[in-house]
Coordinates of C-alpha atoms and ligand atoms in Angstrom, one line a residue:
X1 CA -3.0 -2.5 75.4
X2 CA -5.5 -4.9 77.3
X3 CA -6.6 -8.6 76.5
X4 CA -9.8 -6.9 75.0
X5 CA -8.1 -6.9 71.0
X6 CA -6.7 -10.3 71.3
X7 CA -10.1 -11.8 72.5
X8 CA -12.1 -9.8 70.0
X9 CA -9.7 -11.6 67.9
X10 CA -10.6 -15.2 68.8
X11 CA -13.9 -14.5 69.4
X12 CA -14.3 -13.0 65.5
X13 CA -12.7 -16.4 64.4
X14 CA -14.8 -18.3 66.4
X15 CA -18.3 -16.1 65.0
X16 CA -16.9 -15.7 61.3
X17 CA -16.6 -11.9 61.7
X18 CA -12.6 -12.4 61.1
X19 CA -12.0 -15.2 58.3
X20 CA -8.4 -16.5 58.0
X21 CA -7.3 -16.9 54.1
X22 CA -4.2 -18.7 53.1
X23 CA -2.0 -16.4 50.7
X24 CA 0.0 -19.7 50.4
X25 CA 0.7 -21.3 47.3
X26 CA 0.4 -25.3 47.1
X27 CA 4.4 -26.5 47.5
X28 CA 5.0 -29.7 44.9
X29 CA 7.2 -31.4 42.8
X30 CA 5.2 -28.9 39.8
X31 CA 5.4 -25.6 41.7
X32 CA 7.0 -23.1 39.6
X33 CA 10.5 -21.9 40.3
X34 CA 13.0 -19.2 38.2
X35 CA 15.1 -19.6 35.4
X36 CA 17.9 -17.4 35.2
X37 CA 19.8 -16.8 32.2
X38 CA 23.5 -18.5 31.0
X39 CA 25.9 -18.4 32.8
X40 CA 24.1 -18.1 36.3
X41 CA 22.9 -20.9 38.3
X42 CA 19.8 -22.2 38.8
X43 CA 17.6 -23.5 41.6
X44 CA 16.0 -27.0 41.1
X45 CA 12.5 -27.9 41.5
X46 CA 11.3 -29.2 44.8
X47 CA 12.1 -33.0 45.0
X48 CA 11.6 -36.2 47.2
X49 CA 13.0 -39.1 48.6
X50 CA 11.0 -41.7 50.5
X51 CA 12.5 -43.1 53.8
X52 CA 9.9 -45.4 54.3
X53 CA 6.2 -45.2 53.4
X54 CA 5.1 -48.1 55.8
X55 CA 7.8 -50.5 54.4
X56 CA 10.8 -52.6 55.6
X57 CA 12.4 -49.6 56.6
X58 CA 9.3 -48.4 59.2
X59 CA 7.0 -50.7 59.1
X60 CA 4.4 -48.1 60.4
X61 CA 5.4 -45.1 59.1
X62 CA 6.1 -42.7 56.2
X63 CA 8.5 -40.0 55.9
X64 CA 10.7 -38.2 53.1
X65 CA 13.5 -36.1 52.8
X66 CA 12.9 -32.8 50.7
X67 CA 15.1 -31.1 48.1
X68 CA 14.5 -27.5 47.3
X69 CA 16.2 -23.8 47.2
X70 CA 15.7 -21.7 49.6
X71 CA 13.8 -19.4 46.8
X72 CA 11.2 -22.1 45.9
X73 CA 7.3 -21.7 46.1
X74 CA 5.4 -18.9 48.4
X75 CA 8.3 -17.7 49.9
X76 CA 10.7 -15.2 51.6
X77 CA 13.5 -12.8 50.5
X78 CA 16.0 -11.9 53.7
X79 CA 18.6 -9.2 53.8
X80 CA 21.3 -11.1 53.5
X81 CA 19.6 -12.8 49.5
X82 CA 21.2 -9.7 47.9
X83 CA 24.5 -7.9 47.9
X84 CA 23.0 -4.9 49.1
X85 CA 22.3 -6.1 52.4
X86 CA 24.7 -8.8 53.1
X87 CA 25.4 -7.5 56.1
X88 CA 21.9 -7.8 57.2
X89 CA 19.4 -10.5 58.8
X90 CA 19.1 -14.4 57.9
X91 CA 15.9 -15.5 57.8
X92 CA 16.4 -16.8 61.2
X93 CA 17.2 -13.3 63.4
X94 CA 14.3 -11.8 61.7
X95 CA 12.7 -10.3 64.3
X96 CA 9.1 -11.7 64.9
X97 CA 6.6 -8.9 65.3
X98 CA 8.4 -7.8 61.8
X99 CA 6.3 -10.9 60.2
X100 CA 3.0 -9.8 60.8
X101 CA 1.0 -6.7 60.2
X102 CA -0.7 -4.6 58.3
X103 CA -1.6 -5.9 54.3
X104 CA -1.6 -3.3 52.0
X105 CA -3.1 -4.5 48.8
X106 CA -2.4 -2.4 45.9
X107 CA -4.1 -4.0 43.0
X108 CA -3.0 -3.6 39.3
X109 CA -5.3 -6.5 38.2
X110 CA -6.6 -4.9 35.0
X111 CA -3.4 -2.8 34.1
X112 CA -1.6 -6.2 34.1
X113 CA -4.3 -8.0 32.3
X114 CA -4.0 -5.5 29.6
X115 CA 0.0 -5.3 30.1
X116 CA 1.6 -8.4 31.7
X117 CA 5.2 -6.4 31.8
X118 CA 3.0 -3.4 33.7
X119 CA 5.4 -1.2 35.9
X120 CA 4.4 -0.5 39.4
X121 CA 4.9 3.2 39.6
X122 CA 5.9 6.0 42.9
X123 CA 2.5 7.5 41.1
X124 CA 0.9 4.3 41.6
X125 CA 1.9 3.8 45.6
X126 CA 1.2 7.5 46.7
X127 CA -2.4 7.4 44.8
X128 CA -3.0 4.4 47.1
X129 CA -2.3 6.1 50.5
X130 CA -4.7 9.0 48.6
X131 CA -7.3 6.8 48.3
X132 CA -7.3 4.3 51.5
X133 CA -4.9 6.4 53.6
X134 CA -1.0 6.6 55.3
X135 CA 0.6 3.3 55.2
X136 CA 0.9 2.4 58.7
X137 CA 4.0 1.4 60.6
X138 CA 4.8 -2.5 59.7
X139 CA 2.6 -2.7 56.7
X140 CA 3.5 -5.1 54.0
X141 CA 2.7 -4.1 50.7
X142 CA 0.7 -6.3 48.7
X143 CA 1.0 -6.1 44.6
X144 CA -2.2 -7.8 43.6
X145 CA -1.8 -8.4 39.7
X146 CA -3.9 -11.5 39.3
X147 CA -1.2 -13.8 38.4
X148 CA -1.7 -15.8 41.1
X149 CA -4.4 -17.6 38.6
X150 CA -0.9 -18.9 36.5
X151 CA 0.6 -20.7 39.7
X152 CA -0.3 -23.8 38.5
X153 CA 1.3 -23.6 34.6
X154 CA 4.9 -23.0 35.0
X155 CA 5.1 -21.8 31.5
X156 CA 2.2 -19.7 31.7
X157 CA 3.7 -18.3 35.1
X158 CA 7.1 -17.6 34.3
X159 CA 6.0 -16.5 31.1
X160 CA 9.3 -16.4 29.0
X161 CA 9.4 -14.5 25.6
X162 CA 12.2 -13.5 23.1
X163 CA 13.3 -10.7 25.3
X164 CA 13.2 -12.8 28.5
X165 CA 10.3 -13.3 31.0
X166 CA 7.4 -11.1 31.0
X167 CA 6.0 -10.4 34.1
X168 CA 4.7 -7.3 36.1
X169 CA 7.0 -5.5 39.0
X170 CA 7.5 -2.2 40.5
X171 CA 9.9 0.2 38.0
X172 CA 13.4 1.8 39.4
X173 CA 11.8 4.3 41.3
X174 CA 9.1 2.3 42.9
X175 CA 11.5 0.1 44.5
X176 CA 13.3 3.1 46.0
X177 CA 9.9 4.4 47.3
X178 CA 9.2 1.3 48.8
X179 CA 13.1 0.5 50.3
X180 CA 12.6 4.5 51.6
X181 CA 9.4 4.6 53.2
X182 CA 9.2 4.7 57.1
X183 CA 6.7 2.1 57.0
X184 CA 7.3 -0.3 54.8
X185 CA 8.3 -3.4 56.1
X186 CA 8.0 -5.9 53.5
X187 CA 6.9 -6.2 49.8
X188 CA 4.7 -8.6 48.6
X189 CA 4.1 -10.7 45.1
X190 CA 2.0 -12.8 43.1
X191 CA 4.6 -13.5 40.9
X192 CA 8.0 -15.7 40.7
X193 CA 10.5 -13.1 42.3
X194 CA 10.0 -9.7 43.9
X195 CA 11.3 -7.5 40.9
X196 CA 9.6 -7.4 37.3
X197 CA 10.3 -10.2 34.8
X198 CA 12.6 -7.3 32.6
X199 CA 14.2 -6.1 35.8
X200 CA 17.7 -7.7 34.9
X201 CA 18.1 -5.3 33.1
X202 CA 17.1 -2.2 34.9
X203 CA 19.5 0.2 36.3
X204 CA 19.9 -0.7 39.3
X205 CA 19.6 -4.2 38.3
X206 CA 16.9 -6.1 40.0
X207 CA 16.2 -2.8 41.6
X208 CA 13.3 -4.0 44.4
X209 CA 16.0 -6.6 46.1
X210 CA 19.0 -4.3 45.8
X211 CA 17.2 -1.0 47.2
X212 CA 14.7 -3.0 49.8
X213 CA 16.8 -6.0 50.7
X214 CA 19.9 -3.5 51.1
X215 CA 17.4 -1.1 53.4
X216 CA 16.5 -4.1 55.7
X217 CA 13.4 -5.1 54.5
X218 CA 11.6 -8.4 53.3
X219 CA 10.6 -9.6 50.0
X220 CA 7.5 -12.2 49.7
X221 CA 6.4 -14.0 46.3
X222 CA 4.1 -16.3 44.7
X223 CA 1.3 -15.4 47.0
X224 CA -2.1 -16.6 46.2
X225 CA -5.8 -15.3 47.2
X226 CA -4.8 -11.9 47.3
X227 CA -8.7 -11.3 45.6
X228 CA -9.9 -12.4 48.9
X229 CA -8.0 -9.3 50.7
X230 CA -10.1 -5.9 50.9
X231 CA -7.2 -2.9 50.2
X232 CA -6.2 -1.8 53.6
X233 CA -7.7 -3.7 56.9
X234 CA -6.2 -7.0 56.8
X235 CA -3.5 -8.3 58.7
X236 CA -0.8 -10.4 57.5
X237 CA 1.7 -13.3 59.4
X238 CA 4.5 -14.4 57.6
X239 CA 5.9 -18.0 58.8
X240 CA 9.5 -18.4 57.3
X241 CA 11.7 -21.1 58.8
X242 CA 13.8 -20.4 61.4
X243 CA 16.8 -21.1 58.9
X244 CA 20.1 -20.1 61.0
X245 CA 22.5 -18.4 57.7
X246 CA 18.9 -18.7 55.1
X247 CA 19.0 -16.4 52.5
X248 CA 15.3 -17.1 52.2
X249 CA 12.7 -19.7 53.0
X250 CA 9.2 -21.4 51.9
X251 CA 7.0 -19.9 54.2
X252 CA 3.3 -20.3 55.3
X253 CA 1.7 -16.8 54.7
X254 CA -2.0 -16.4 56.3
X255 CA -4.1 -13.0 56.4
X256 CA -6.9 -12.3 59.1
X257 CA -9.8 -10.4 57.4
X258 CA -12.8 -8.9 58.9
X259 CA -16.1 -9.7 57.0
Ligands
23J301 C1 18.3 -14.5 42.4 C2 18.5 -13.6 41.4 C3 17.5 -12.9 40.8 C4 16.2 -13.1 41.3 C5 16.0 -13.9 42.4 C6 17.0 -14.6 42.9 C7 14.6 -14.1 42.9 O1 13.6 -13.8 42.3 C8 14.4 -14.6 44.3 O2 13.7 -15.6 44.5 O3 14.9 -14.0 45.2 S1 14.9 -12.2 40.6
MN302 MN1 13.6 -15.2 46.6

């Protein structure tokens, strides 16, 4: 490949023909983070300490120190999160070119409107690559489901009922097409985690981290803006920290979309 595709590149962001949206949710005290049932334990809420906010202790500067899990906000499931792939790459070997490519937006807006516990189907996936095409090599599938529009209401977000959270996610056999196909490189989601709210109790258990964590791939959650996305043509960068032994990390998570 010549310069030519990286400078039609920068010169679309420069003449508005590529626009850069942030799939990133806002990262706060209030962002919403998963409950787990008894007797497991459970991440806390970002919090923050101030070291000095132009003070005695630095007269001309601010600063705090952060506490969060690993799992909190917009952020990344690595290999080594689940069992499955323990074996497998911390957030920080993750090779780079892995983190960006291809979006692939699947969107289940309506089904989940009608159905918040909607199941993402294997009929679901192959009537996408139908429609828009073969999912190319390094795409990361998108599950649009417009419950990014919750992010800011925890309760409304994790969306707990009798039987447990509520929330959509791909079924048993959907996470196997996803861990199995060629091309996928990481899975996507609007919501808190991943799998489905009911996925506990699926057989596997959690099936999308133990089948695609255990094949090597990524997770991604609580995106935002995914509306903005058309369903194939956009390209996605993934910024995790480079956290030597993380399980998973906040991340910064930008698509490039033509207009
Ligand atoms: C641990 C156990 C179950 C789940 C999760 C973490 C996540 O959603 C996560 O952030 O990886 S479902
Ligand atoms: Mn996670």
């Amino acid at each position: 490949m010549t310069s030519t595709s990286v400078t039609d590149l920068v010169a679309g962001l420069a003449d508005g023909s590529v626009e850069v949206i942030d799939l990133t949710q806002p990262l706060s005290e209030t962002t919403p983070v998963l409950v787990l049932p008894d007797p497991f334990a459970n991440t806390p809420h970002l919090s923050r300490k101030t070291l000095s906010k132009f003070d005695d202790n630095g007269p001309a500067w601010a600063w705090d120190v952060l506490e969060l899990g690993e799992h909190t906000g917009t952020h990344l499931d690595a290999p080594i999160h689940w069992i499955t792939g323990k074996d497998g790459e911390d957030v920080a070997s993750i090779p780079p070119g892995r983190l960006v490519g291809p979006a692939v937006v699947i969107d289940k807006t309506a089904e989940v409107a009608a159905d918040p516990g909607y199941l993402l189907t294997p009929d679901d996936l192959a009537a996408y690559e139908a429609e828009h095409g073969a999912i190319a090599p390094g795409s990361w599938i998108l599950f649009r489901t417009g419950w990014g529009s919750r992010a800011s209401a925890e309760a409304a977000f994790l969306n707990a009922g009798p039987e447990g959270p509520v929330t959509p996610g791909p079924d048993v056999a959907a996470a196997r097409w996803l861990a199995e196909h060629p091309n996928v490189v990481g899975f996507g989601v609007e919501t808190v985690g991943i799998d489905a709210g009911a996925a506990g109790g699926f057989d596997p258990g959690f099936p999308v981290h133990n089948f695609l964590l255990g094949a090597g791939r990524y997770g991604l959650t609580q995106l935002a803006n995914l509306e903005a996305l058309p369903a194939a043509g956009a390209l996605i960068v993934v910024a995790p920290l480079k956290l030597v032994d993380g399980t998973g990390s906040p991340s910064r998570v930008l698509a490039f979309v033509p207009r």
